[in-house]
Amino acid sequence: MELKEIKMDTDYDKIKKIAVSNRKMSGNAYFQNIDGLKEHGACGLLLREKDLTLTEYFRLADRVRKRPGFSLPMILHTGIRYPDKTEVLRKMAGYVAKYGMAGIHFTGPDFGVYCKHRENMDFGKKILTGVSVHSVTEAEIAEKSGADYLIAGHIFETGCKPGMRPRGTEFLQCVCKQVSIPVYAIGGITKENAALTIQSGAAGICMMSGFFKT
């Protein structure tokens, strides 16, 4: 998955789409949805299961990467239940090095922890490091601190964030103009509105419901 290549093609089928996992949304169809990601246009999987402990998360990652025929680049997500985030990052680094994951995606605070300790973390190879951002300032800081890509949101209204006002495409456009690394839009994105994010400068989109809602 080459996140650094930005194409301004607004044809939905040609837009880069990263699937964001959600077991609770899929229910019993979770692994069936995993198996169909590539067929439905995903270029990568962001394994985001925020309710899991670290042990549970790695157990799930094992099950996903061992699926027969699963070949998508998989990115781990640091937003899980664990009190010591430094320990989480070290263990994720070990997992990435051992199994060749494509990268790690950080929450904003977790990326700050990573920046303080990254010299002591061995990923075994150069990996993608992404950061979730919710303001232009956060985006600028993340880029200056070495992030390879950003996920900006939430752009449209979404059931995942009830009652929270979306930041909209103007916000997305401002972020994309202020940084030189790829920005992926997230939040309420559908086949009908995806083109608006690309027109705003996004390199692609992140979708949860589109891939995991049954």
Short mmCIF file of C-alpha atoms in Angstrom, two decimals:
data_model
loop_
_atom_site.label_atom_id
_atom_site.label_comp_id
_atom_site.label_asym_id
_atom_site.label_seq_id
_atom_site.Cartn_x
_atom_site.Cartn_y
_atom_site.Cartn_z
CA MET A 1 0.00 0.00 0.00
CA GLU A 2 1.65 3.18 -1.23
CA LEU A 3 0.17 5.93 0.91
CA LYS A 4 2.40 8.65 -0.47
CA GLU A 5 0.94 8.58 -3.96
CA ILE A 6 -1.85 11.13 -4.19
CA LYS A 7 -4.30 10.91 -7.08
CA MET A 8 -7.12 13.38 -7.64
CA ASP A 9 -9.42 10.81 -9.26
CA THR A 10 -12.92 11.19 -7.82
CA ASP A 11 -14.31 8.01 -9.38
CA TYR A 12 -15.39 6.04 -6.29
CA ASP A 13 -14.00 2.76 -7.57
CA LYS A 14 -10.59 4.37 -8.05
CA ILE A 15 -10.42 6.19 -4.70
CA LYS A 16 -7.97 4.68 -2.23
CA LYS A 17 -10.00 3.11 0.57
CA ILE A 18 -8.64 1.94 3.92
CA ALA A 19 -11.01 -0.34 5.81
CA VAL A 20 -11.29 0.43 9.53
CA SER A 21 -12.35 -2.64 11.49
CA ASN A 22 -15.25 -2.84 13.93
CA ARG A 23 -16.23 -6.21 15.42
CA LYS A 24 -19.32 -4.84 17.17
CA MET A 25 -20.67 -3.40 13.94
CA SER A 26 -20.20 -6.67 12.05
CA GLY A 27 -21.32 -9.13 14.72
CA ASN A 28 -21.03 -12.71 13.54
CA ALA A 29 -20.15 -11.54 10.03
CA TYR A 30 -16.85 -9.94 11.13
CA PHE A 31 -14.48 -12.45 9.54
CA GLN A 32 -16.70 -12.80 6.52
CA ASN A 33 -16.35 -9.04 6.06
CA ILE A 34 -12.58 -9.31 6.55
CA ASP A 35 -12.44 -11.92 3.79
CA GLY A 36 -14.32 -9.66 1.39
CA LEU A 37 -12.34 -6.45 1.91
CA LYS A 38 -10.11 -6.70 -1.13
CA GLU A 39 -12.99 -7.72 -3.39
CA HIS A 40 -14.92 -4.65 -2.22
CA GLY A 41 -12.08 -2.25 -3.00
CA ALA A 42 -10.05 -1.87 0.19
CA CYS A 43 -6.33 -1.24 -0.28
CA GLY A 44 -5.47 -1.88 3.37
CA LEU A 45 -6.88 -2.73 6.79
CA LEU A 46 -6.58 -0.56 9.90
CA LEU A 47 -7.21 -2.93 12.81
CA ARG A 48 -9.00 -0.59 15.22
CA GLU A 49 -10.67 -2.37 18.13
CA LYS A 50 -10.55 0.11 21.02
CA ASP A 51 -12.34 -2.06 23.58
CA LEU A 52 -9.72 -4.83 23.61
CA THR A 53 -6.84 -5.43 25.97
CA LEU A 54 -3.39 -5.77 24.42
CA THR A 55 -3.47 -9.57 24.67
CA GLU A 56 -6.92 -9.72 23.10
CA TYR A 57 -5.85 -7.34 20.37
CA PHE A 58 -2.82 -9.41 19.38
CA ARG A 59 -4.96 -12.55 19.44
CA LEU A 60 -7.38 -10.90 17.01
CA ALA A 61 -4.50 -9.68 14.81
CA ASP A 62 -3.25 -13.26 14.65
CA ARG A 63 -6.63 -14.52 13.54
CA VAL A 64 -6.94 -11.86 10.85
CA ARG A 65 -3.48 -12.25 9.34
CA LYS A 66 -3.86 -16.05 9.28
CA ARG A 67 -7.11 -15.96 7.32
CA PRO A 68 -6.78 -18.04 4.14
CA GLY A 69 -6.25 -15.64 1.27
CA PHE A 70 -5.87 -12.52 3.41
CA SER A 71 -3.26 -10.40 1.65
CA LEU A 72 -4.04 -6.77 2.45
CA PRO A 73 -1.45 -4.63 4.23
CA MET A 74 -2.50 -4.45 7.88
CA ILE A 75 -1.87 -1.45 10.14
CA LEU A 76 -2.09 -1.78 13.90
CA HIS A 77 -3.88 0.88 15.97
CA THR A 78 -2.59 2.06 19.36
CA GLY A 79 -6.00 3.01 20.72
CA ILE A 80 -6.63 0.01 22.97
CA ARG A 81 -7.26 -0.54 26.68
CA TYR A 82 -3.87 -0.59 28.39
CA PRO A 83 -2.62 1.76 31.11
CA ASP A 84 1.05 1.90 30.10
CA LYS A 85 1.16 3.24 26.53
CA THR A 86 4.95 3.06 26.37
CA GLU A 87 4.67 -0.68 26.97
CA VAL A 88 1.93 -0.94 24.33
CA LEU A 89 4.15 0.72 21.74
CA ARG A 90 7.14 -1.48 22.56
CA LYS A 91 5.05 -4.62 22.25
CA MET A 92 3.47 -3.43 19.04
CA ALA A 93 6.94 -2.72 17.67
CA GLY A 94 7.86 -6.31 18.48
CA TYR A 95 4.74 -7.63 16.78
CA VAL A 96 5.39 -5.55 13.67
CA ALA A 97 8.99 -6.75 13.51
CA LYS A 98 7.98 -10.39 13.94
CA TYR A 99 5.07 -10.54 11.51
CA GLY A 100 5.83 -7.76 9.03
CA MET A 101 2.83 -5.50 9.55
CA ALA A 102 2.60 -2.52 7.21
CA GLY A 103 2.61 0.06 9.97
CA ILE A 104 1.18 1.52 13.16
CA HIS A 105 -1.50 4.17 13.48
CA PHE A 106 -1.40 6.42 16.53
CA THR A 107 -3.87 8.52 18.42
CA GLY A 108 -2.49 12.04 18.91
CA PRO A 109 -1.40 11.48 22.53
CA ASP A 110 0.09 8.07 21.71
CA PHE A 111 2.16 9.60 18.92
CA GLY A 112 3.63 12.01 21.46
CA VAL A 113 4.67 9.05 23.61
CA TYR A 114 6.15 7.33 20.58
CA CYS A 115 8.20 10.40 19.61
CA LYS A 116 9.81 10.41 23.04
CA HIS A 117 10.77 6.72 22.91
CA ARG A 118 11.09 5.79 19.23
CA GLU A 119 14.88 5.43 19.37
CA ASN A 120 14.33 2.47 21.70
CA MET A 121 11.76 0.76 19.46
CA ASP A 122 12.87 -1.68 16.80
CA PHE A 123 10.29 -2.34 14.08
CA GLY A 124 12.68 -4.48 12.09
CA LYS A 125 12.12 -2.35 8.96
CA LYS A 126 10.82 1.02 7.85
CA ILE A 127 7.10 1.07 8.52
CA LEU A 128 4.29 3.54 7.93
CA THR A 129 3.41 5.72 10.90
CA GLY A 130 0.06 7.47 10.82
CA VAL A 131 -1.66 9.86 13.22
CA SER A 132 -5.28 10.82 13.82
CA VAL A 133 -5.73 14.60 13.81
CA HIS A 134 -8.64 16.88 14.60
CA SER A 135 -7.15 20.29 13.92
CA VAL A 136 -4.74 21.98 11.53
CA THR A 137 -2.29 22.52 14.38
CA GLU A 138 -2.29 18.83 15.26
CA ALA A 139 -1.67 18.00 11.61
CA GLU A 140 1.31 20.37 11.38
CA ILE A 141 2.83 19.00 14.58
CA ALA A 142 2.39 15.40 13.45
CA GLU A 143 4.07 16.09 10.12
CA LYS A 144 6.99 17.89 11.76
CA SER A 145 7.36 14.99 14.19
CA GLY A 146 7.78 12.48 11.37
CA ALA A 147 4.34 11.06 10.57
CA ASP A 148 4.05 9.45 7.14
CA TYR A 149 0.33 10.11 6.75
CA LEU A 150 -2.64 11.55 8.63
CA ILE A 151 -6.25 10.58 9.17
CA ALA A 152 -8.42 13.67 9.61
CA GLY A 153 -11.95 13.71 10.90
CA HIS A 154 -14.64 13.40 11.47
CA ILE A 155 -15.73 14.98 8.20
CA PHE A 156 -19.43 14.11 7.94
CA GLU A 157 -22.08 13.16 10.45
CA THR A 158 -21.62 9.60 11.67
CA GLY A 159 -23.38 7.26 14.04
CA CYS A 160 -20.01 6.46 15.57
CA LYS A 161 -19.92 9.95 17.09
CA PRO A 162 -23.54 10.77 17.95
CA GLY A 163 -24.24 14.38 18.85
CA MET A 164 -20.81 15.56 17.73
CA ARG A 165 -20.73 18.19 15.01
CA PRO A 166 -18.70 17.10 11.95
CA ARG A 167 -15.71 19.22 10.99
CA GLY A 168 -16.66 19.27 7.34
CA THR A 169 -14.80 19.48 4.05
CA GLU A 170 -13.52 23.01 4.73
CA PHE A 171 -11.57 21.64 7.68
CA LEU A 172 -10.26 18.81 5.52
CA GLN A 173 -9.20 21.25 2.83
CA CYS A 174 -7.31 23.39 5.37
CA VAL A 175 -5.45 20.37 6.72
CA CYS A 176 -4.52 19.17 3.23
CA LYS A 177 -3.20 22.61 2.28
CA GLN A 178 -1.02 22.91 5.38
CA VAL A 179 0.83 19.60 5.15
CA SER A 180 2.75 17.83 2.42
CA ILE A 181 2.08 14.25 3.57
CA PRO A 182 -1.05 12.30 2.51
CA VAL A 183 -4.24 13.00 4.41
CA TYR A 184 -7.01 10.40 4.59
CA ALA A 185 -10.53 11.51 5.45
CA ILE A 186 -12.67 9.63 7.97
CA GLY A 187 -16.14 9.93 9.42
CA GLY A 188 -19.49 9.40 7.72
CA ILE A 189 -17.96 8.78 4.32
CA THR A 190 -20.13 6.99 1.78
CA LYS A 191 -20.05 6.22 -1.90
CA GLU A 192 -22.17 9.33 -2.42
CA ASN A 193 -19.92 11.85 -0.63
CA ALA A 194 -16.47 10.30 -1.05
CA ALA A 195 -15.67 12.47 -4.07
CA LEU A 196 -16.04 15.60 -1.94
CA THR A 197 -13.10 14.50 0.23
CA ILE A 198 -10.87 13.98 -2.80
CA GLN A 199 -11.88 17.35 -4.19
CA SER A 200 -10.83 18.79 -0.81
CA GLY A 201 -7.33 17.38 -1.25
CA ALA A 202 -7.53 14.02 0.53
CA ALA A 203 -5.35 11.19 -0.73
CA GLY A 204 -8.08 8.69 0.06
CA ILE A 205 -10.72 7.69 2.56
CA CYS A 206 -11.09 5.52 5.64
CA MET A 207 -14.35 3.62 5.91
CA MET A 208 -15.84 1.55 8.70
CA SER A 209 -19.57 1.19 7.98
CA GLY A 210 -18.98 0.71 4.27
CA PHE A 211 -16.98 -2.44 4.93
CA PHE A 212 -18.19 -3.73 8.30
CA LYS A 213 -21.83 -2.77 8.78
CA THR A 214 -24.10 -5.74 8.20
#
